[in-house]
C-alpha positions as semicolon CSV with decimal commas, in nm:
position;residue;x (nm);y (nm);z (nm)
1;M;4,235;-0,588;2,347
2;S;4,510;-0,761;2,127
3;I;4,650;-0,939;2,368
4;L;4,266;-1,068;2,444
5;W;4,244;-1,184;2,100
6;L;4,531;-1,357;2,130
7;L;4,447;-1,596;2,437
8;M;4,078;-1,667;2,240
9;A;4,317;-1,782;1,906
10;L;4,571;-1,994;2,157
11;L;4,255;-2,137;2,339
12;M;4,072;-2,221;2,034
13;L;4,405;-2,307;1,871
14;S;4,440;-2,604;2,182
15;F;4,074;-2,729;2,121
16;V;4,185;-2,830;1,749
17;L;4,502;-3,006;1,870
18;L;4,342;-3,197;2,105
19;S;4,097;-3,379;1,889
20;V;4,420;-3,555;1,649
21;M;4,583;-3,625;1,988
22;R;4,591;-3,946;2,172
23;R;4,470;-4,046;2,544
24;R;4,688;-4,165;2,791
25;R;4,620;-4,208;3,173
26;G;4,398;-3,884;3,146
27;V;4,668;-3,704;2,945
28;I;4,679;-3,625;2,575
29;E;4,980;-3,702;2,397
30;Q;5,029;-3,671;2,007
31;V;5,237;-4,002;1,903
32;P;5,313;-3,965;1,529
33;P;5,275;-4,332;1,310
34;G;5,498;-4,536;1,329
35;H;5,655;-4,503;1,710
36;P;5,617;-4,812;1,838
37;D;5,360;-4,703;2,071
38;A;5,132;-4,536;1,824
39;A;4,779;-4,759;1,826
40;D;4,740;-4,951;1,516
41;P;4,330;-4,977;1,343
42;A;4,446;-5,253;1,151
43;A;4,539;-5,477;1,439
44;Y;4,164;-5,484;1,527
45;G;4,084;-5,605;1,180
46;F;3,961;-5,290;1,047
47;V;3,951;-5,196;0,657
48;R;4,192;-4,958;0,534
49;Q;4,072;-4,640;0,461
50;E;4,123;-4,647;0,090
51;E;3,834;-4,933;0,113
52;L;3,600;-4,779;0,270
53;D;3,258;-4,758;0,128
54;L;3,089;-4,414;0,040
55;R;2,815;-4,507;-0,098
56;M;2,638;-4,621;0,215
57;P;2,614;-4,669;0,583
58;G;2,597;-5,050;0,643
59;P;2,589;-5,374;0,401
60;D;2,321;-5,461;0,161
61;Q;2,500;-5,685;-0,100
62;D;2,147;-5,684;-0,361
63;L;2,206;-5,313;-0,346
64;L;2,591;-5,323;-0,449
65;D;2,518;-5,632;-0,703
66;V;2,272;-5,424;-0,854
67;L;2,457;-5,118;-0,882
68;D;2,763;-5,224;-0,993
69;L;2,561;-5,411;-1,281
70;V;2,340;-5,128;-1,370
71;Q;2,680;-4,863;-1,365
72;R;2,893;-5,099;-1,587
73;T;2,619;-5,202;-1,843
74;Q;2,367;-4,891;-1,842
75;D;2,092;-5,078;-1,838
76;Y;1,833;-5,011;-1,579
77;R;1,618;-5,328;-1,560
78;A;1,796;-5,435;-1,258
79;A;1,758;-5,136;-1,069
80;S;1,352;-5,130;-1,176
81;Q;1,359;-5,552;-1,061
82;L;1,524;-5,489;-0,744
83;L;1,245;-5,235;-0,625
84;A;0,954;-5,371;-0,733
85;G;1,087;-5,652;-0,540
86;T;1,141;-5,443;-0,215
87;E;0,869;-5,372;0,026
88;T;0,692;-4,966;-0,030
89;E;0,631;-4,962;0,405
90;G;0,990;-5,012;0,499
91;E;1,317;-4,860;0,532
92;L;1,488;-5,007;0,296
93;R;1,287;-4,870;-0,028
94;W;1,372;-4,522;0,066
95;Q;1,757;-4,615;0,140
96;R;1,766;-4,808;-0,183
97;V;1,570;-4,509;-0,404
98;Q;1,906;-4,292;-0,221
99;A;2,158;-4,489;-0,375
100;F;2,001;-4,525;-0,702
101;A;1,951;-4,168;-0,751
102;G;2,326;-4,037;-0,572
103;A;2,465;-4,312;-0,815
104;A;2,300;-4,128;-1,133
105;A;2,383;-3,772;-0,988
106;L;2,762;-3,871;-0,881
107;E;2,758;-4,033;-1,241
108;L;2,667;-3,695;-1,431
109;Q;2,900;-3,540;-1,160
110;Q;3,192;-3,698;-1,285
111;R;3,105;-3,705;-1,615
112;P;2,904;-3,404;-1,734
113;G;2,904;-3,515;-2,091
114;G;2,941;-3,254;-2,391
115;V;2,970;-3,258;-2,788
116;H;3,135;-3,565;-2,828
117;E;3,059;-3,751;-2,485
118;T;2,761;-3,892;-2,332
119;P;2,647;-3,751;-1,997
120;G;2,687;-3,966;-1,679
121;G;2,400;-4,119;-1,513
122;Q;2,249;-4,189;-1,885
123;W;2,087;-4,529;-1,709
124;L;1,833;-4,326;-1,522
125;R;1,727;-4,118;-1,797
126;V;1,666;-4,403;-2,070
127;W;1,455;-4,589;-1,783
128;R;1,280;-4,325;-1,736
129;A;1,134;-4,251;-2,078
130;E;1,108;-4,622;-2,149
131;Q;0,932;-4,661;-1,822
132;P;0,729;-4,336;-1,714
133;K;0,463;-4,614;-1,519
134;D;0,736;-4,763;-1,323
135;A;0,679;-4,611;-0,978
136;G;1,053;-4,663;-0,797
137;C;1,193;-4,468;-1,149
138;A;0,981;-4,204;-1,070
139;A;1,075;-4,217;-0,709
140;V;1,445;-4,246;-0,777
141;Y;1,446;-3,960;-1,082
142;A;1,243;-3,747;-0,768
143;E;1,538;-3,808;-0,529
144;F;1,801;-3,764;-0,825
145;L;1,645;-3,400;-0,890
146;V;1,696;-3,277;-0,520
147;Q;2,011;-3,407;-0,476
148;Q;2,103;-3,219;-0,810
149;A;1,921;-2,856;-0,648
150;W;2,152;-2,964;-0,291
151;R;2,446;-3,045;-0,520
152;T;2,511;-2,787;-0,808
153;S;2,311;-2,495;-0,670
154;T;2,247;-2,225;-0,369
155;P;1,920;-2,266;-0,208
156;G;1,742;-1,929;-0,264
157;T;1,869;-1,903;-0,649
158;D;1,667;-1,907;-0,913
159;D;1,817;-2,242;-1,018
160;F;1,815;-2,407;-0,705
161;R;1,441;-2,345;-0,716
162;I;1,387;-2,447;-1,093
163;I;1,505;-2,765;-0,997
164;M;1,327;-2,813;-0,646
165;E;1,005;-2,696;-0,878
166;E;1,039;-2,976;-1,101
167;A;1,144;-3,222;-0,807
168;R;0,815;-3,197;-0,636
169;D;0,611;-3,232;-0,963
170;A;0,796;-3,547;-1,005
171;C;0,689;-3,639;-0,641
172;G;0,367;-3,584;-0,687
173;Q;0,428;-3,823;-1,024
174;A;0,567;-4,127;-0,831
175;A;0,296;-4,074;-0,529
176;L;0,035;-4,141;-0,803
177;L;0,188;-4,425;-0,988
178;A;0,256;-4,574;-0,547
179;P;-0,027;-4,435;-0,335
180;G;0,065;-4,630;-0,061
181;D;0,399;-4,556;-0,074
182;P;0,601;-4,292;0,160
183;V;0,911;-4,237;-0,028
184;P;0,753;-3,981;-0,310
185;Y;0,623;-3,789;0,015
186;I;0,968;-3,851;0,156
187;V;1,186;-3,731;-0,120
188;E;0,954;-3,363;-0,109
189;L;1,065;-3,334;0,309
190;S;1,385;-3,214;0,143
191;I;1,200;-2,993;-0,070
192;A;1,017;-2,832;0,186
193;R;1,323;-2,760;0,377
194;G;1,459;-2,606;0,044
195;L;1,165;-2,419;-0,077
196;A;1,084;-2,320;0,237
197;Y;0,673;-2,482;0,313
198;P;0,481;-2,274;0,574
199;Q;0,453;-2,501;0,879
200;A;0,094;-2,556;0,789
201;E;0,195;-2,691;0,440
202;F;0,489;-2,875;0,580
203;D;0,229;-3,038;0,835
204;R;0,006;-3,120;0,566
205;L;0,266;-3,305;0,396
206;W;0,408;-3,515;0,726
207;L;0,074;-3,616;0,808
208;K;0,070;-3,844;0,484
209;I;0,347;-3,976;0,562
210;L;0,235;-4,115;0,935
211;D;-0,061;-4,258;0,716
212;R;0,159;-4,490;0,570
213;A;0,448;-4,506;0,806
214;P;0,428;-4,405;1,091
215;H;0,738;-4,514;1,253
216;H;0,969;-4,464;0,927
217;M;1,303;-4,352;1,082
218;G;1,461;-4,230;0,781
219;A;1,104;-3,984;0,733
220;H;1,148;-3,882;1,092
221;L;1,525;-3,772;1,017
222;A;1,416;-3,590;0,696
223;A;1,148;-3,405;0,887
224;L;1,410;-3,330;1,169
225;H;1,617;-3,101;0,924
226;Y;1,337;-2,885;0,857
227;W;1,243;-2,828;1,242
228;C;1,637;-2,739;1,290
229;E;1,756;-2,426;1,419
230;K;1,987;-2,376;1,048
231;W;1,622;-2,390;0,888
232;H;1,293;-2,334;0,933
233;G;1,242;-2,412;1,348
234;S;1,431;-2,359;1,673
235;R;1,645;-2,568;1,898
236;E;1,351;-2,652;2,126
237;Q;1,123;-2,755;1,834
238;A;1,345;-2,976;1,693
239;Y;1,417;-3,145;2,011
240;S;1,068;-3,163;2,079
241;F;0,981;-3,325;1,761
242;A;1,246;-3,568;1,839
243;E;1,124;-3,640;2,195
244;A;0,789;-3,678;2,104
245;A;0,858;-3,942;1,825
246;A;1,133;-4,100;2,055
247;A;0,858;-4,116;2,374
248;R;0,543;-4,280;2,119
249;A;0,835;-4,550;1,979
250;P;0,676;-4,881;2,012
251;Q;0,952;-5,133;2,105
252;G;1,229;-5,226;1,913
253;S;1,207;-4,919;1,746
254;L;1,556;-4,665;1,620
255;L;1,292;-4,377;1,699
256;A;1,412;-4,399;2,040
257;A;1,775;-4,264;1,891
258;L;1,602;-3,949;1,733
259;P;1,681;-3,698;1,985
260;L;2,069;-3,809;1,967
261;F;2,000;-3,641;1,611
262;A;1,864;-3,340;1,720
263;V;2,194;-3,272;1,964
264;F;2,443;-3,357;1,597
265;E;2,194;-3,088;1,443
266;H;2,273;-2,845;1,679
267;L;2,600;-2,886;1,806
268;P;2,807;-2,533;1,856
269;E;3,009;-2,431;1,609
270;V;3,362;-2,398;1,845
271;N;3,285;-2,567;2,177
272;L;3,427;-2,404;2,458
273;V;3,293;-2,596;2,734
274;A;3,486;-2,837;2,874
275;G;3,310;-3,143;2,936
276;F;3,039;-3,051;2,656
277;Y;3,005;-3,447;2,579
278;Q;2,972;-3,549;2,926
279;S;2,694;-3,296;3,005
280;A;2,332;-3,439;3,107
281;V;2,126;-3,334;2,732
282;V;2,437;-3,569;2,556
283;T;2,470;-3,845;2,761
284;K;2,050;-3,881;2,794
285;A;2,021;-3,886;2,395
286;M;2,363;-4,116;2,406
287;H;2,178;-4,310;2,639
288;G;1,871;-4,352;2,432
289;A;2,037;-4,425;2,098
290;L;2,230;-4,683;2,279
291;H;1,930;-4,866;2,443
292;A;1,766;-4,826;2,099
293;V;2,058;-5,041;1,887
294;H;2,041;-5,281;2,179
295;S;1,669;-5,343;2,104
296;A;1,633;-5,276;1,772
297;R;1,629;-5,579;1,490
298;P;1,946;-5,681;1,384
299;D;1,891;-5,634;1,014
300;D;1,734;-5,292;1,093
301;P;1,868;-5,129;0,802
302;M;1,838;-4,764;1,025
303;L;2,094;-4,949;1,241
304;A;2,412;-4,866;1,114
305;H;2,280;-4,504;1,074
306;V;2,203;-4,493;1,452
307;R;2,587;-4,654;1,521
308;H;2,782;-4,428;1,317
309;L;2,671;-4,096;1,490
310;L;2,705;-4,284;1,796
311;I;3,074;-4,357;1,734
312;F;3,107;-3,946;1,652
313;F;2,925;-3,886;1,995
314;L;3,105;-4,161;2,179
315;V;3,500;-4,090;2,091
316;R;3,411;-3,711;2,160
317;A;3,241;-3,829;2,537
318;E;3,615;-4,073;2,551
319;R;3,390;-4,370;2,599
320;W;3,673;-4,594;2,426
321;Q;3,507;-4,908;2,469
322;E;3,167;-4,815;2,380
323;A;3,344;-4,675;2,070
324;M;3,508;-4,983;1,991
325;Y;3,176;-5,199;1,971
326;Q;3,035;-4,955;1,793
327;L;3,310;-4,978;1,542
328;I;3,348;-5,351;1,472
329;Q;2,986;-5,374;1,386
330;V;2,979;-5,068;1,112
331;D;3,371;-5,086;0,989
332;G;3,361;-5,091;0,608
333;H;3,132;-4,856;0,530
334;V;3,100;-4,469;0,572
335;G;2,788;-4,328;0,418
336;A;2,632;-4,184;0,670
337;L;2,621;-3,910;0,937
338;P;2,830;-3,696;1,012
339;W;3,093;-3,852;0,814
340;T;2,924;-3,729;0,418
341;L;2,965;-3,420;0,598
342;S;3,311;-3,396;0,517
343;A;3,527;-3,372;0,231
344;D;3,656;-3,637;0,290
345;P;3,397;-3,920;0,441
346;A;3,643;-4,180;0,471
347;A;3,921;-3,989;0,610
348;E;3,728;-3,832;0,885
349;F;3,594;-4,155;1,033
350;A;3,943;-4,307;1,006
351;L;4,052;-4,059;1,218
352;Y;3,792;-4,125;1,499
353;R;3,836;-4,480;1,449
354;A;4,202;-4,447;1,493
355;L;4,102;-4,183;1,775
356;A;3,901;-4,435;1,930
357;V;4,139;-4,698;1,911
358;A;4,428;-4,501;2,094
359;G;4,207;-4,392;2,389
360;Y;4,096;-4,811;2,408
361;E;4,450;-4,893;2,493
362;A;4,540;-4,606;2,657
363;N;4,286;-4,753;2,895
364;G;4,426;-5,108;2,883
365;G;4,250;-5,261;2,580
366;S;4,358;-5,453;2,328
367;P;4,266;-5,665;2,013
368;A;4,260;-5,955;2,262
369;T;3,984;-5,774;2,497
370;L;3,789;-5,652;2,205
371;P;3,440;-5,693;2,300
372;G;3,233;-5,907;2,067
């Protein structure tokens, strides 16, 4: 038995090593940094790891400018104006609500406050106190509470439940202030997952979102988590939900990429199957996502989310040129799955980027042949 365990340990170690080695002519070989043959991501104009932006998946200069202003001055008014001018039905409002809430939560985490120190994120509390009828603030505050619950508490504990119940009340207030806005209900999807809504209650919540924004990609991603095996559904339910959404997606919608997210959510903890990322299920989901990316509007706010996940799968599948094409579209930003699941998203993204460059060069690619 001890020999069997030793063999299994060696096998698992070999898979770990494979993930950080370089592929050349079908053989993976490790090349140390600084070696003349080492692939250099900088040669492709990629952003240095320490300069990667962790706040969002892709560029939104208006949001960045406002975030910088609000955090520098602790004055919420620019955030209020930006959300007031952002359409309620689109993906952009949801992303901006998440970004403002996340910024406030991160500030509070970095500066929890004390006897002689003002806690971080004070601008959100002032905004909430001074503008209680501001629909944008109400949505940001609800999302802030949700993020606080997940950041500071453990699902199932009293602390977690108390914060989530407060968040649910905040969602209700936000919905009353903006009846046609799907964002308060999308925020509640995370609450539904954390508080384990019964499926009938979850379905009622989901119908409210479909009535307001039936093709909202961010909403579908949030709902997918509920149906996953690790939460309140199963692999079959998650796949069925994703495939049904993809099937009814209108032309140009990124919902065709949803099955790839379902596959990602059900990846095995340890993969011992050779060619798993070239399997029919994974390949079909990747092709759906690639088609969605090709068909989507260039300014679709969710496009970067899909590209980031594609990079993960394309590198694992050793489809180097396609991975490089996705990289040049999103490089510079890493605030998206799968990188945000890592303790160091920038380092995780940089590792996959280096592997893509190494594989690309090992198969004859160079900066001169980089797809445009």
